[in-house]
Amino acid sequence: MIVESKYGSSDLSVLSDGKTKQMSDTWINGNDRLEKIVDKEKALEIKEALDSGQVDRVLSKIDTNGNVTNYKLDDLGNIIGNWK
């Protein structure tokens, strides 16, 4: 699972290109993002798992009262339902 957390009214960002959304395949795989947090071998494992649908992308929204709602995201970074 790859999780992005947002507080209050914050939402997923869109890159300066105007189309690449945070948590999309392009965003996750771009800019050596995975390689900066894990070694190259583990990054490759994660990418392969993403490609085969073994990894969920989750957006955790935390409201001002501390309540957390988790949403499942598609490969473009769009909410496709609640995540449980």
C-alpha positions as protocol buffer text, in pm:
chain_id: "A"
residue {
  index: 1
  type: MET
  ca { x: 0 y: 0 z: 0 }
}
residue {
  index: 2
  type: ILE
  ca { x: 119 y: 350 z: -83 }
}
residue {
  index: 3
  type: VAL
  ca { x: -52 y: 616 z: 129 }
}
residue {
  index: 4
  type: GLU
  ca { x: -71 y: 993 z: 99 }
}
residue {
  index: 5
  type: SER
  ca { x: -227 y: 1181 z: 391 }
}
residue {
  index: 6
  type: LYS
  ca { x: -398 y: 1517 z: 366 }
}
residue {
  index: 7
  type: TYR
  ca { x: -534 y: 1734 z: 645 }
}
residue {
  index: 8
  type: GLY
  ca { x: -840 y: 1958 z: 635 }
}
residue {
  index: 9
  type: SER
  ca { x: -927 y: 2084 z: 289 }
}
residue {
  index: 10
  type: SER
  ca { x: -591 y: 1986 z: 133 }
}
residue {
  index: 11
  type: ASP
  ca { x: -611 y: 1762 z: -170 }
}
residue {
  index: 12
  type: LEU
  ca { x: -374 y: 1577 z: -402 }
}
residue {
  index: 13
  type: SER
  ca { x: -151 y: 1812 z: -599 }
}
residue {
  index: 14
  type: VAL
  ca { x: -119 y: 1841 z: -975 }
}
residue {
  index: 15
  type: LEU
  ca { x: 234 y: 1895 z: -1107 }
}
residue {
  index: 16
  type: SER
  ca { x: 331 y: 2204 z: -1301 }
}
residue {
  index: 17
  type: ASP
  ca { x: 265 y: 2017 z: -1628 }
}
residue {
  index: 18
  type: GLY
  ca { x: -104 y: 2057 z: -1542 }
}
residue {
  index: 19
  type: LYS
  ca { x: -191 y: 1689 z: -1585 }
}
residue {
  index: 20
  type: THR
  ca { x: 25 y: 1467 z: -1362 }
}
residue {
  index: 21
  type: LYS
  ca { x: -158 y: 1408 z: -1036 }
}
residue {
  index: 22
  type: GLN
  ca { x: 5 y: 1314 z: -710 }
}
residue {
  index: 23
  type: MET
  ca { x: -24 y: 935 z: -646 }
}
residue {
  index: 24
  type: SER
  ca { x: -63 y: 857 z: -1019 }
}
residue {
  index: 25
  type: ASP
  ca { x: 169 y: 604 z: -1183 }
}
residue {
  index: 26
  type: THR
  ca { x: 356 y: 889 z: -1350 }
}
residue {
  index: 27
  type: TRP
  ca { x: 404 y: 1068 z: -1018 }
}
residue {
  index: 28
  type: ILE
  ca { x: 505 y: 755 z: -823 }
}
residue {
  index: 29
  type: ASN
  ca { x: 753 y: 643 z: -1091 }
}
residue {
  index: 30
  type: GLY
  ca { x: 883 y: 989 z: -1178 }
}
residue {
  index: 31
  type: ASN
  ca { x: 1179 y: 1182 z: -1044 }
}
residue {
  index: 32
  type: ASP
  ca { x: 1332 y: 863 z: -895 }
}
residue {
  index: 33
  type: ARG
  ca { x: 1077 y: 908 z: -616 }
}
residue {
  index: 34
  type: LEU
  ca { x: 1087 y: 544 z: -500 }
}
residue {
  index: 35
  type: GLU
  ca { x: 1463 y: 514 z: -537 }
}
residue {
  index: 36
  type: LYS
  ca { x: 1505 y: 809 z: -300 }
}
residue {
  index: 37
  type: ILE
  ca { x: 1328 y: 625 z: -17 }
}
residue {
  index: 38
  type: VAL
  ca { x: 1423 y: 260 z: -78 }
}
residue {
  index: 39
  type: ASP
  ca { x: 1709 y: 90 z: -261 }
}
residue {
  index: 40
  type: LYS
  ca { x: 1686 y: 23 z: -636 }
}
residue {
  index: 41
  type: GLU
  ca { x: 1598 y: -344 z: -591 }
}
residue {
  index: 42
  type: LYS
  ca { x: 1308 y: -269 z: -356 }
}
residue {
  index: 43
  type: ALA
  ca { x: 1191 y: 16 z: -585 }
}
residue {
  index: 44
  type: LEU
  ca { x: 1178 y: -230 z: -876 }
}
residue {
  index: 45
  type: GLU
  ca { x: 976 y: -477 z: -664 }
}
residue {
  index: 46
  type: ILE
  ca { x: 729 y: -201 z: -575 }
}
residue {
  index: 47
  type: LYS
  ca { x: 696 y: -92 z: -938 }
}
residue {
  index: 48
  type: GLU
  ca { x: 633 y: -450 z: -1051 }
}
residue {
  index: 49
  type: ALA
  ca { x: 374 y: -496 z: -776 }
}
residue {
  index: 50
  type: LEU
  ca { x: 204 y: -171 z: -882 }
}
residue {
  index: 51
  type: ASP
  ca { x: 197 y: -285 z: -1245 }
}
residue {
  index: 52
  type: SER
  ca { x: 35 y: -616 z: -1149 }
}
residue {
  index: 53
  type: GLY
  ca { x: -226 y: -457 z: -920 }
}
residue {
  index: 54
  type: GLN
  ca { x: -80 y: -595 z: -597 }
}
residue {
  index: 55
  type: VAL
  ca { x: -39 y: -252 z: -436 }
}
residue {
  index: 56
  type: ASP
  ca { x: -323 y: -21 z: -338 }
}
residue {
  index: 57
  type: ARG
  ca { x: -290 y: 355 z: -361 }
}
residue {
  index: 58
  type: VAL
  ca { x: -469 y: 517 z: -67 }
}
residue {
  index: 59
  type: LEU
  ca { x: -554 y: 877 z: 17 }
}
residue {
  index: 60
  type: SER
  ca { x: -613 y: 932 z: 388 }
}
residue {
  index: 61
  type: LYS
  ca { x: -809 y: 1250 z: 454 }
}
residue {
  index: 62
  type: ILE
  ca { x: -799 y: 1380 z: 811 }
}
residue {
  index: 63
  type: ASP
  ca { x: -1067 y: 1632 z: 904 }
}
residue {
  index: 64
  type: THR
  ca { x: -1028 y: 1909 z: 1161 }
}
residue {
  index: 65
  type: ASN
  ca { x: -1178 y: 1682 z: 1429 }
}
residue {
  index: 66
  type: GLY
  ca { x: -917 y: 1412 z: 1364 }
}
residue {
  index: 67
  type: ASN
  ca { x: -1149 y: 1173 z: 1182 }
}
residue {
  index: 68
  type: VAL
  ca { x: -977 y: 976 z: 908 }
}
residue {
  index: 69
  type: THR
  ca { x: -1142 y: 864 z: 584 }
}
residue {
  index: 70
  type: ASN
  ca { x: -944 y: 640 z: 349 }
}
residue {
  index: 71
  type: TYR
  ca { x: -1002 y: 643 z: -27 }
}
residue {
  index: 72
  type: LYS
  ca { x: -875 y: 402 z: -290 }
}
residue {
  index: 73
  type: LEU
  ca { x: -710 y: 569 z: -591 }
}
residue {
  index: 74
  type: ASP
  ca { x: -670 y: 454 z: -951 }
}
residue {
  index: 75
  type: ASP
  ca { x: -348 y: 469 z: -1154 }
}
residue {
  index: 76
  type: LEU
  ca { x: -423 y: 832 z: -1245 }
}
residue {
  index: 77
  type: GLY
  ca { x: -458 y: 937 z: -881 }
}
residue {
  index: 78
  type: ASN
  ca { x: -839 y: 966 z: -893 }
}
residue {
  index: 79
  type: ILE
  ca { x: -1060 y: 850 z: -607 }
}
residue {
  index: 80
  type: ILE
  ca { x: -1248 y: 536 z: -709 }
}
residue {
  index: 81
  type: GLY
  ca { x: -1410 y: 449 z: -377 }
}
residue {
  index: 82
  type: ASN
  ca { x: -1356 y: 400 z: -8 }
}
residue {
  index: 83
  type: TRP
  ca { x: -1062 y: 188 z: 101 }
}
residue {
  index: 84
  type: LYS
  ca { x: -1110 y: -60 z: 385 }
}
